[in-house]
Amino acid sequence: MPQNMEWIAQWRSTKALNNTWISTGERHYFASHSLIFILDGKATWSINGQRVHASFGELIALEEKSVLEVIDGGDMDLAGWHVQFDTYAVFEEGREVEKYDWHVPSGEAYKKVQLPGGSLASIIQHMSEANTGEGRALWIGNQHLLYELLNNLYQQKRDNELRPEDGILRSIDYMREHYDQVITRGQLAQIAGITPWHYSRKFNEQYGKPPLDYLAHYRIYRAQEELLLTSATSQDIAKKSGFEDAHYFSRRFKQLTGESPKQYRQHLKHRRIVVLSPICAEMMIHLGVIPYAVMVTEILLSPHQREQFIVHGVRLLEVTQYGMDLELVRQVQPEIIVGNSMTEEIKRKLRTIAPLLTGLHQNIEPLLYQLAAWFHKEEAAQGIQLQLKQQVSVAQQKLQPIIQSASTVMLLRVEAFGYRYLGGHSYGISQLIYDQLGLAIPQALEQGTAWFNPCSLDLLVQANPDYLFVEKRMMQHFSADENMRKLVQSSQWNELKAVKNKRVFYIDTHLWVDGHGITGQNLILNQMISNLVDTASE
């Protein structure tokens, strides 16, 4: 059947993404064409054998008979929907309907695009109203959503087609992938599709240095990472970084960094460091290492972190939620970048700016010792760890009546697109509440292995916690007010023991989730003691 034939799409189903989309090893087989859109969090999947990083605001299209396997559930919760649809050929009147052999517009195993803010808002509104419609009206609404998603898919394809592929960027991609090999200016010019002279001139205009100097800096960045993250010898690092021998490597290293590889290992804390996470930057300050700048999202920055950064003169690089402003990072000219980033593509781009120290732990104590090892602050880390354990021990003593009674504690997240609960076997605040303090999670929630898991109102009633913490999710472009209103006005809400006994406590995203660092832990523990102990004694 010719691909230029007219066709129509028919909505088949819409389902919320659940824990099987972030559980490593889980496989999904698609009997129908599918669109997956992500409204929160991230994950790494294999789609038809190709590695795919899925994150906030992205739309992914797959053809029927595709296979998706979860490689990594990510370090965040995941929220979004899976829309299945069928396609049919459009014929002249009198012919029977036939199935249309639809393919994703990229011609590849999948197609991924970034949804614009307006489309995201429209999707959120549709999904929040989906449960109120019925019959034909509900079907029309779902059909409208399907075509809005398909329009985004094809619109962005047309936009991309209007921009010719940049040959210089193509040559830089080649440098990133093959920096450990011999690379000549002639090779790079050939990859860019222009003459060597023209290539060097255009490259210099765009990046401020000749292409082989750019390559040398990139190789040194990779060598710096190896020096900081491994105990490899200079000979091994030189070979791995694409240099001829250890002597030439050392000479070039000192030329570009101002010191020898050995000195560089010892002087990391004196470098201009840009940190991608407020929690990581706060922890470095506690260790006595003051970063030059930290990337923050204004509405999510906890007041205690802001105060620490101002006191220590740390520059704030403000970005949108889930945003990564590479040009902003480039402008402050970092000598080291520290932190986790969203995708492999962003990591590759950051690594053209400066060495990137990534792969950070999510829990406080492992992260503390990871940073301490990099900056040679092990003794300071031991003192901080002792302080953290003492805080938990004091809190446990004060919470003993709650712990011994096996009263259940639940943290419910109210979002613009529904409800989720904090899992009992995850990291961060989950580990603090259920592992370190030993508080009990409701039995109905024991199966929730993700950080935040989907929660229906019926599941909330089944959980029926003795104590309920409620977080109204703070997001830059969406409000949870409507779903909060629906929650407290629902019949299920008034059935809960915690509601009847006035044991519901409202908490802030920017402290309990985004501010749960060294200072934040003590603040959270004090709030828990104040809420749980005081209400238990009433």
Coordinates of C-alpha atoms in Angstrom, one line a residue:
M1 CA 0.0 0.0 0.0
P2 CA 1.6 3.4 -1.0
Q3 CA 2.7 5.6 1.8
N4 CA 1.3 8.7 0.2
M5 CA -2.3 7.3 0.4
E6 CA -4.6 9.2 2.7
W7 CA -5.4 7.6 6.0
I8 CA -7.2 8.2 9.3
A9 CA -6.3 7.3 12.9
Q10 CA -8.8 5.9 15.4
W11 CA -8.2 6.0 19.1
R12 CA -8.2 2.7 20.9
S13 CA -7.2 3.2 24.5
T14 CA -5.5 5.5 26.9
K15 CA -3.8 4.1 30.0
A16 CA -1.6 5.8 32.7
L17 CA 2.0 4.7 32.9
N18 CA 2.5 2.5 35.9
N19 CA 5.4 0.9 37.7
T20 CA 6.0 -1.6 34.9
W21 CA 7.4 1.3 32.8
I22 CA 10.2 2.0 35.4
S23 CA 10.9 -1.6 36.6
T24 CA 14.2 -2.8 35.1
G25 CA 13.7 -5.8 32.9
E26 CA 10.0 -5.3 32.3
R27 CA 8.9 -5.8 28.7
H28 CA 6.0 -4.2 26.8
Y29 CA 4.7 -5.6 23.5
F30 CA 2.6 -3.2 21.4
A31 CA -0.3 -4.8 19.6
S32 CA -1.3 -1.4 18.1
H33 CA 0.4 1.8 17.1
S34 CA 1.3 3.8 20.2
L35 CA 2.0 7.2 21.4
I36 CA 3.7 7.6 24.8
F37 CA 3.9 11.0 26.4
I38 CA 5.9 11.8 29.6
L39 CA 4.6 14.5 32.0
D40 CA 7.0 13.9 34.9
G41 CA 10.3 12.0 35.6
K42 CA 12.5 10.0 33.3
A43 CA 13.5 6.5 32.3
T44 CA 15.8 4.6 29.9
W45 CA 14.2 2.1 27.6
S46 CA 15.2 -0.2 24.7
I47 CA 12.7 0.3 21.9
N48 CA 13.2 -2.3 19.2
G49 CA 16.8 -2.7 20.2
Q50 CA 17.6 1.0 20.3
R51 CA 18.4 2.8 23.6
V52 CA 15.9 5.6 24.3
H53 CA 16.0 8.2 27.1
A54 CA 12.4 9.3 28.0
S55 CA 11.9 12.4 30.1
F56 CA 9.5 15.2 30.9
G57 CA 7.6 16.7 28.0
E58 CA 8.5 14.2 25.4
L59 CA 6.3 12.3 23.0
I60 CA 7.4 9.0 21.6
A61 CA 5.7 7.2 18.7
L62 CA 6.0 3.5 18.0
E63 CA 4.5 1.2 15.4
E64 CA 2.5 -1.9 16.1
K65 CA 4.5 -5.0 17.0
S66 CA 7.2 -2.9 18.7
V67 CA 8.9 -4.1 21.8
L68 CA 10.0 -1.9 24.7
E69 CA 12.2 -3.1 27.6
V70 CA 13.0 -1.0 30.7
I71 CA 16.8 -0.6 31.1
D72 CA 16.8 1.9 33.9
G73 CA 13.8 3.3 35.8
G74 CA 15.8 6.5 36.4
D75 CA 16.3 8.4 39.7
M76 CA 12.8 10.0 39.6
D77 CA 9.2 8.9 39.4
L78 CA 7.6 8.6 36.0
A79 CA 4.1 9.9 35.0
G80 CA 2.4 10.0 31.7
W81 CA 0.1 8.1 29.4
H82 CA 0.1 5.4 26.7
V83 CA -2.3 6.0 23.8
Q84 CA -3.0 3.1 21.5
F85 CA -4.5 3.7 18.0
D86 CA -5.2 2.0 14.7
T87 CA -4.9 3.5 11.2
Y88 CA -7.2 2.9 8.2
A89 CA -6.8 3.7 4.5
V90 CA -9.2 6.3 3.0
F91 CA -10.9 5.0 -0.2
E92 CA -13.6 6.4 -2.5
E93 CA -17.1 5.5 -1.6
G94 CA -18.1 1.9 -2.1
R95 CA -14.9 0.2 -1.0
E96 CA -14.5 -1.7 2.3
V97 CA -12.3 -0.2 5.0
E98 CA -8.8 -1.6 5.1
K99 CA -6.1 -1.3 7.6
Y100 CA -3.4 1.2 6.7
D101 CA 0.3 0.2 7.2
W102 CA 1.4 3.2 9.2
H103 CA 5.0 4.0 10.0
V104 CA 6.6 6.6 12.3
P105 CA 7.5 9.6 10.3
S106 CA 11.3 9.3 11.0
G107 CA 11.4 5.9 9.2
E108 CA 13.3 4.5 12.3
A109 CA 12.3 2.2 15.1
Y110 CA 10.6 5.1 16.9
K111 CA 10.2 8.8 16.8
K112 CA 10.7 11.2 19.7
V113 CA 9.8 14.9 19.8
Q114 CA 9.5 17.5 22.6
L115 CA 6.0 18.7 23.2
P116 CA 5.6 22.5 23.4
G117 CA 4.1 24.1 26.5
G118 CA 0.8 24.8 25.0
S119 CA 0.3 21.2 24.0
L120 CA 1.3 19.9 27.4
A121 CA -1.3 22.2 29.0
S122 CA -4.0 21.0 26.6
I123 CA -3.1 17.4 27.4
I124 CA -3.2 18.0 31.1
Q125 CA -6.6 19.6 30.8
H126 CA -8.0 16.8 28.7
M127 CA -6.7 14.1 31.1
S128 CA -8.1 15.9 34.1
E129 CA -11.5 16.0 32.4
A130 CA -11.4 12.5 31.0
N131 CA -13.2 10.9 33.9
T132 CA -16.1 13.4 33.7
G133 CA -17.1 12.5 30.2
E134 CA -19.1 9.5 29.0
G135 CA -20.3 7.8 25.8
R136 CA -19.8 9.6 22.5
A137 CA -18.4 12.8 24.2
L138 CA -15.7 10.8 25.8
W139 CA -14.8 9.0 22.6
I140 CA -14.6 12.4 20.7
G141 CA -12.4 13.8 23.4
N142 CA -10.0 10.9 23.1
Q143 CA -10.0 11.2 19.4
H144 CA -9.2 14.9 19.6
L145 CA -6.3 14.1 22.0
L146 CA -4.9 11.5 19.5
Y147 CA -5.0 13.9 16.6
E148 CA -3.4 16.7 18.7
L149 CA -0.5 14.3 19.5
L150 CA -0.1 13.2 15.9
N151 CA -0.1 16.8 14.8
N152 CA 2.8 17.5 17.1
L153 CA 4.6 14.5 15.7
Y154 CA 4.2 15.6 12.1
Q155 CA 4.6 19.3 12.7
Q156 CA 8.0 18.8 14.3
K157 CA 9.0 16.6 11.4
R158 CA 8.3 19.4 9.0
D159 CA 10.2 21.9 11.1
N160 CA 13.2 19.6 11.2
E161 CA 13.1 19.2 7.5
L162 CA 13.4 22.9 7.0
R163 CA 16.8 23.0 8.7
P164 CA 19.7 21.4 6.7
E165 CA 22.0 19.2 8.7
D166 CA 24.9 21.2 10.1
G167 CA 28.2 19.7 8.8
I168 CA 30.3 21.2 11.6
L169 CA 28.0 19.7 14.3
R170 CA 28.3 16.4 12.5
S171 CA 32.1 16.6 12.7
I172 CA 31.9 17.5 16.5
D173 CA 29.8 14.4 17.0
Y174 CA 32.5 12.4 15.3
M175 CA 35.1 13.9 17.7
R176 CA 33.0 12.9 20.7
E177 CA 32.7 9.3 19.5
H178 CA 36.2 8.8 18.3
Y179 CA 38.4 11.1 20.4
D180 CA 40.5 8.1 21.4
Q181 CA 41.6 7.6 17.8
V182 CA 43.8 9.4 15.3
I183 CA 41.7 12.3 13.8
T184 CA 42.9 14.7 11.1
R185 CA 41.5 18.0 9.9
G186 CA 41.0 16.5 6.5
Q187 CA 38.8 13.7 8.0
L188 CA 36.7 16.3 9.9
A189 CA 36.3 18.5 6.8
Q190 CA 35.2 15.5 4.8
I191 CA 32.6 14.6 7.4
A192 CA 31.4 18.2 7.4
G193 CA 31.1 18.1 3.6
I194 CA 33.3 21.2 2.9
T195 CA 36.9 21.9 2.0
P196 CA 39.5 21.8 4.9
W197 CA 40.3 25.5 4.6
H198 CA 36.7 26.5 4.6
Y199 CA 36.0 24.1 7.4
S200 CA 38.7 25.5 9.7
R201 CA 37.6 29.1 9.0
K202 CA 33.9 28.4 9.8
F203 CA 34.8 26.3 12.8
N204 CA 37.0 29.0 14.2
E205 CA 34.3 31.6 13.7
Q206 CA 31.7 29.5 15.5
Y207 CA 33.8 28.1 18.4
G208 CA 36.7 30.5 18.8
K209 CA 39.4 28.0 18.2
P210 CA 40.7 25.7 15.4
P211 CA 39.0 22.3 15.2
L212 CA 42.2 20.4 16.3
D213 CA 42.5 22.7 19.3
Y214 CA 38.9 22.0 20.1
L215 CA 39.6 18.3 19.9
A216 CA 42.7 18.6 22.2
H217 CA 40.5 20.4 24.8
Y218 CA 37.9 17.7 24.5
R219 CA 40.5 15.0 25.0
I220 CA 41.9 16.8 28.1
Y221 CA 38.4 17.0 29.6
R222 CA 38.0 13.3 29.2
A223 CA 41.5 12.8 30.8
Q224 CA 40.5 15.0 33.7
E225 CA 37.5 12.8 34.4
E226 CA 39.7 9.7 34.3
L227 CA 42.1 11.3 36.7
L228 CA 39.4 12.2 39.2
L229 CA 37.2 9.1 38.9
T230 CA 39.8 6.4 38.6
S231 CA 43.3 5.4 39.8
A232 CA 44.6 4.7 36.3
T233 CA 48.2 5.6 35.4
S234 CA 49.0 8.6 33.2
Q235 CA 50.1 6.1 30.5
D236 CA 46.7 4.4 30.5
I237 CA 44.8 7.7 30.6
A238 CA 46.9 9.1 27.7
K239 CA 46.1 6.1 25.5
K240 CA 42.4 6.2 26.4
S241 CA 42.2 9.9 25.7
G242 CA 43.8 9.7 22.3
F243 CA 47.3 11.0 23.0
E244 CA 50.4 9.5 21.5
D245 CA 52.3 8.8 24.7
A246 CA 52.4 9.8 28.4
H247 CA 55.1 12.5 28.0
Y248 CA 53.2 14.3 25.2
F249 CA 50.0 13.9 27.2
S250 CA 51.5 15.5 30.4
R251 CA 53.0 18.3 28.3
R252 CA 49.7 19.1 26.6
F253 CA 47.8 18.7 29.9
K254 CA 49.9 21.3 31.6
Q255 CA 49.8 23.6 28.6
L256 CA 45.9 23.6 28.7
T257 CA 45.3 23.4 32.5
G258 CA 48.3 25.1 34.0
E259 CA 49.4 22.1 36.1
S260 CA 50.5 18.5 35.8
P261 CA 48.1 15.6 36.0
K262 CA 49.3 14.7 39.5
Q263 CA 48.8 18.3 40.7
Y264 CA 45.4 18.4 39.1
R265 CA 44.2 15.4 41.2
Q266 CA 45.2 17.2 44.4
H267 CA 43.8 20.6 43.6
L268 CA 40.2 19.8 42.5
K269 CA 38.5 21.8 45.3
H270 CA 40.2 25.0 44.1
R271 CA 38.7 24.8 40.6
R272 CA 35.7 26.8 39.3
I273 CA 33.0 24.3 39.9
V274 CA 29.4 24.5 38.5
V275 CA 26.9 22.1 40.2
L276 CA 23.7 21.0 38.5
S277 CA 21.9 20.1 41.8
P278 CA 21.1 22.3 44.8
I279 CA 21.3 19.3 47.1
C280 CA 24.8 18.4 45.8
A281 CA 25.9 22.0 46.1
E282 CA 24.6 22.2 49.7
M283 CA 26.5 19.0 50.5
M284 CA 29.7 20.4 49.0
I285 CA 29.4 23.5 51.2
H286 CA 29.0 21.3 54.3
L287 CA 32.3 19.5 53.2
G288 CA 34.0 22.9 52.9
V289 CA 34.1 23.0 49.1
I290 CA 32.4 26.2 47.8
P291 CA 31.1 25.8 44.2
Y292 CA 31.2 28.8 41.9
A293 CA 27.7 28.4 40.7
V294 CA 24.6 26.1 41.1
M295 CA 21.8 25.4 38.7
V296 CA 18.4 26.0 40.4
T297 CA 14.7 26.2 39.5
E298 CA 13.2 29.2 41.4
I299 CA 10.0 27.7 42.6
L300 CA 11.7 24.5 43.9
L301 CA 14.6 26.0 45.7
S302 CA 14.3 25.6 49.4
P303 CA 14.7 28.7 51.5
H304 CA 17.5 27.2 53.6
Q305 CA 19.4 26.3 50.5
R306 CA 19.0 29.8 49.0
E307 CA 20.3 31.3 52.3
Q308 CA 23.4 29.0 52.3
F309 CA 24.2 29.9 48.7
I310 CA 23.9 33.6 49.3
V311 CA 26.0 33.5 52.5
H312 CA 28.8 31.6 50.6
G313 CA 28.6 33.7 47.5
V314 CA 27.5 30.9 45.2
R315 CA 26.1 32.2 41.9
L316 CA 22.5 31.0 41.0
L317 CA 21.9 29.8 37.5
E318 CA 18.2 29.9 37.1
V319 CA 16.6 27.4 34.7
T320 CA 13.1 26.1 34.0
Q321 CA 11.9 22.9 35.8
Y322 CA 13.7 19.9 34.1
G323 CA 15.6 22.5 32.0
M324 CA 19.2 22.5 31.1
D325 CA 20.5 25.8 29.8
L326 CA 23.8 24.8 28.2
E327 CA 24.7 28.3 27.1
L328 CA 24.2 29.5 30.7
V329 CA 26.7 26.9 31.8
R330 CA 29.1 27.8 29.0
Q331 CA 29.0 31.5 29.9
V332 CA 30.3 31.0 33.5
Q333 CA 33.3 29.1 32.1
P334 CA 33.4 26.1 34.5
E335 CA 36.5 24.1 35.0
I336 CA 34.5 21.2 36.5
I337 CA 30.8 20.4 36.2
V338 CA 29.3 18.2 38.9
G339 CA 25.8 16.6 38.9
N340 CA 23.4 14.3 37.2
S341 CA 21.9 15.4 33.9
M342 CA 18.7 14.2 32.1
T343 CA 19.9 12.4 29.0
E344 CA 23.0 11.0 27.3
E345 CA 22.8 13.8 24.7
I346 CA 22.9 16.5 27.3
K347 CA 25.9 14.7 29.0
R348 CA 27.7 14.7 25.6
K349 CA 27.1 18.5 25.2
L350 CA 28.2 19.3 28.7
R351 CA 31.4 17.4 28.1
T352 CA 32.3 19.8 25.4
I353 CA 32.2 22.6 28.0
A354 CA 34.2 21.1 30.8
P355 CA 34.9 17.7 32.5
L356 CA 31.7 16.2 33.9
L357 CA 31.6 14.3 37.2
T358 CA 28.3 12.5 37.1
G359 CA 26.6 9.2 38.2
L360 CA 25.8 10.6 41.6
H361 CA 24.0 8.6 44.3
Q362 CA 20.5 9.6 45.3
N363 CA 20.7 8.9 49.0
I364 CA 22.4 11.4 51.3
E365 CA 25.1 9.2 52.9
P366 CA 26.4 7.5 49.7
L367 CA 26.4 10.9 47.9
L368 CA 28.3 12.4 50.9
Y369 CA 31.1 9.9 50.7
Q370 CA 31.2 10.0 46.9
L371 CA 31.8 13.8 47.0
A372 CA 34.2 13.4 49.9
A373 CA 36.4 11.0 47.9
W374 CA 36.6 13.4 45.0
F375 CA 37.5 16.4 47.1
H376 CA 39.6 14.5 49.7
K377 CA 37.2 15.4 52.5
E378 CA 36.7 12.0 54.1
E379 CA 37.2 13.2 57.6
A380 CA 34.6 16.0 57.3
A381 CA 32.2 13.4 55.8
Q382 CA 32.6 11.2 58.8
G383 CA 31.7 14.0 61.1
I384 CA 28.6 14.9 59.0
Q385 CA 27.5 11.2 58.9
L386 CA 27.7 11.0 62.7
Q387 CA 25.6 14.2 62.9
L388 CA 22.9 12.7 60.5
K389 CA 22.8 9.5 62.5
Q390 CA 22.4 11.3 65.8
Q391 CA 19.5 13.3 64.3
V392 CA 17.7 10.1 63.2
S393 CA 18.4 8.5 66.6
V394 CA 16.9 11.4 68.5
A395 CA 13.8 11.4 66.2
Q396 CA 13.4 7.6 66.6
Q397 CA 13.3 8.1 70.4
K398 CA 10.6 10.8 70.2
L399 CA 8.6 8.7 67.7
Q400 CA 8.7 5.5 69.7
P401 CA 5.0 5.6 70.6
I402 CA 4.1 5.8 66.8
I403 CA 6.7 3.1 65.8
Q404 CA 5.7 0.7 68.6
S405 CA 2.0 1.0 67.8
A406 CA 2.7 0.1 64.2
S407 CA 0.6 3.1 63.1
T408 CA 0.8 3.5 59.4
V409 CA 2.2 6.6 57.7
M410 CA 1.5 7.5 54.1
L411 CA 2.8 10.4 51.9
L412 CA 0.3 11.3 49.1
R413 CA 1.3 13.5 46.2
V414 CA -1.4 15.6 44.6
E415 CA -0.5 16.5 41.0
A416 CA -2.1 18.3 38.1
F417 CA -2.5 14.9 36.4
G418 CA -3.6 12.7 39.3
Y419 CA -2.3 11.2 42.6
R420 CA 0.7 9.2 43.6
Y421 CA 2.1 7.8 46.8
L422 CA 5.6 7.5 48.2
G423 CA 6.9 4.0 47.9
G424 CA 8.3 2.2 50.9
H425 CA 11.4 0.7 49.2
S426 CA 12.9 3.6 47.3
Y427 CA 15.4 6.4 48.2
G428 CA 15.5 9.9 49.6
I429 CA 12.6 10.7 51.8
S430 CA 11.3 7.1 51.4
Q431 CA 14.5 5.7 53.0
L432 CA 14.3 8.3 55.8
I433 CA 10.7 7.6 56.8
Y434 CA 10.4 3.8 56.3
D435 CA 14.0 2.5 56.6
Q436 CA 15.9 4.7 59.0
L437 CA 13.0 5.8 61.2
G438 CA 11.2 2.5 60.9
L439 CA 7.7 3.9 60.4
A440 CA 5.1 1.5 58.9
I441 CA 3.7 1.9 55.4
P442 CA 0.1 0.8 54.8
Q443 CA 0.0 -2.9 53.7
A444 CA -2.0 -1.9 50.5
L445 CA 1.0 0.2 49.4
E446 CA 3.7 -2.5 50.0
Q447 CA 4.0 -3.3 46.3
G448 CA 4.9 0.2 45.3
T449 CA 8.6 -0.1 44.3
A450 CA 9.0 3.3 42.6
W451 CA 9.7 6.5 44.3
F452 CA 6.2 7.8 43.7
N453 CA 3.6 5.3 42.5
P454 CA 0.2 5.8 40.8
C455 CA -2.6 6.1 43.4
S456 CA -6.3 5.9 42.7
L457 CA -8.9 7.1 45.3
D458 CA -9.9 3.5 45.8
L459 CA -6.3 2.6 46.6
L460 CA -6.2 5.5 49.0
V461 CA -9.2 4.1 50.9
Q462 CA -7.6 0.6 50.9
A463 CA -4.4 2.1 52.4
N464 CA -6.4 4.1 55.0
P465 CA -3.4 5.4 56.9
D466 CA -3.3 6.4 60.5
Y467 CA -1.2 9.5 59.5
L468 CA -1.3 11.1 56.1
F469 CA 1.3 13.6 54.8
V470 CA 0.0 15.4 51.7
E471 CA 2.3 17.1 49.2
K472 CA 0.7 19.4 46.6
R473 CA 3.2 19.0 43.8
M474 CA 4.9 22.2 42.8
M475 CA 5.4 22.4 39.0
Q476 CA 6.4 25.4 36.9
H477 CA 3.7 25.2 34.3
F478 CA 0.9 23.2 36.0
S479 CA -1.2 23.6 39.1
A480 CA -2.4 20.8 41.4
D481 CA -5.2 23.0 42.9
E482 CA -8.0 21.4 41.0
N483 CA -7.1 17.9 41.9
M484 CA -6.6 19.0 45.5
R485 CA -10.1 20.4 45.5
K486 CA -11.5 17.2 44.0
L487 CA -9.6 15.1 46.6
V488 CA -10.9 16.9 49.7
Q489 CA -14.4 17.0 48.3
S490 CA -14.5 13.3 47.4
S491 CA -16.4 10.7 49.4
Q492 CA -13.3 8.6 49.7
W493 CA -11.4 11.4 51.5
N494 CA -13.9 11.6 54.3
E495 CA -13.7 7.9 54.9
L496 CA -10.0 8.0 55.9
K497 CA -9.0 7.5 59.5
A498 CA -6.4 10.2 59.2
V499 CA -9.0 12.7 58.1
K500 CA -11.5 11.7 60.8
N501 CA -8.8 11.9 63.5
K502 CA -7.4 15.2 62.1
R503 CA -4.0 13.6 61.4
V504 CA -3.5 15.0 57.9
F505 CA -0.4 17.2 57.5
Y506 CA 0.5 19.3 54.4
I507 CA 4.2 19.5 53.4
D508 CA 6.2 21.4 50.8
T509 CA 7.8 20.0 47.7
H510 CA 10.8 22.3 47.9
L511 CA 11.8 20.9 51.4
W512 CA 10.6 17.2 51.5
V513 CA 11.5 16.3 48.0
D514 CA 13.9 18.9 46.4
G515 CA 15.5 20.1 49.7
H516 CA 16.1 16.8 51.4
G517 CA 19.9 17.3 52.0
I518 CA 21.9 17.6 55.1
T519 CA 20.2 20.7 56.5
G520 CA 16.9 19.7 55.0
Q521 CA 16.9 16.3 56.8
N522 CA 16.9 17.9 60.2
L523 CA 14.1 20.3 59.2
I524 CA 12.0 17.4 57.9
L525 CA 12.6 15.3 61.1
N526 CA 11.5 18.3 63.3
Q527 CA 8.3 18.6 61.2
M528 CA 7.6 14.9 61.6
I529 CA 8.1 15.0 65.3
S530 CA 6.0 18.1 65.7
N531 CA 3.1 16.6 63.6
L532 CA 3.1 13.0 64.7
V533 CA 4.0 13.3 68.4
D534 CA 1.8 16.2 69.1
T535 CA -1.3 14.8 67.4
A536 CA -0.7 11.3 69.0
S537 CA -0.9 12.9 72.4
E538 CA -4.1 14.8 71.8

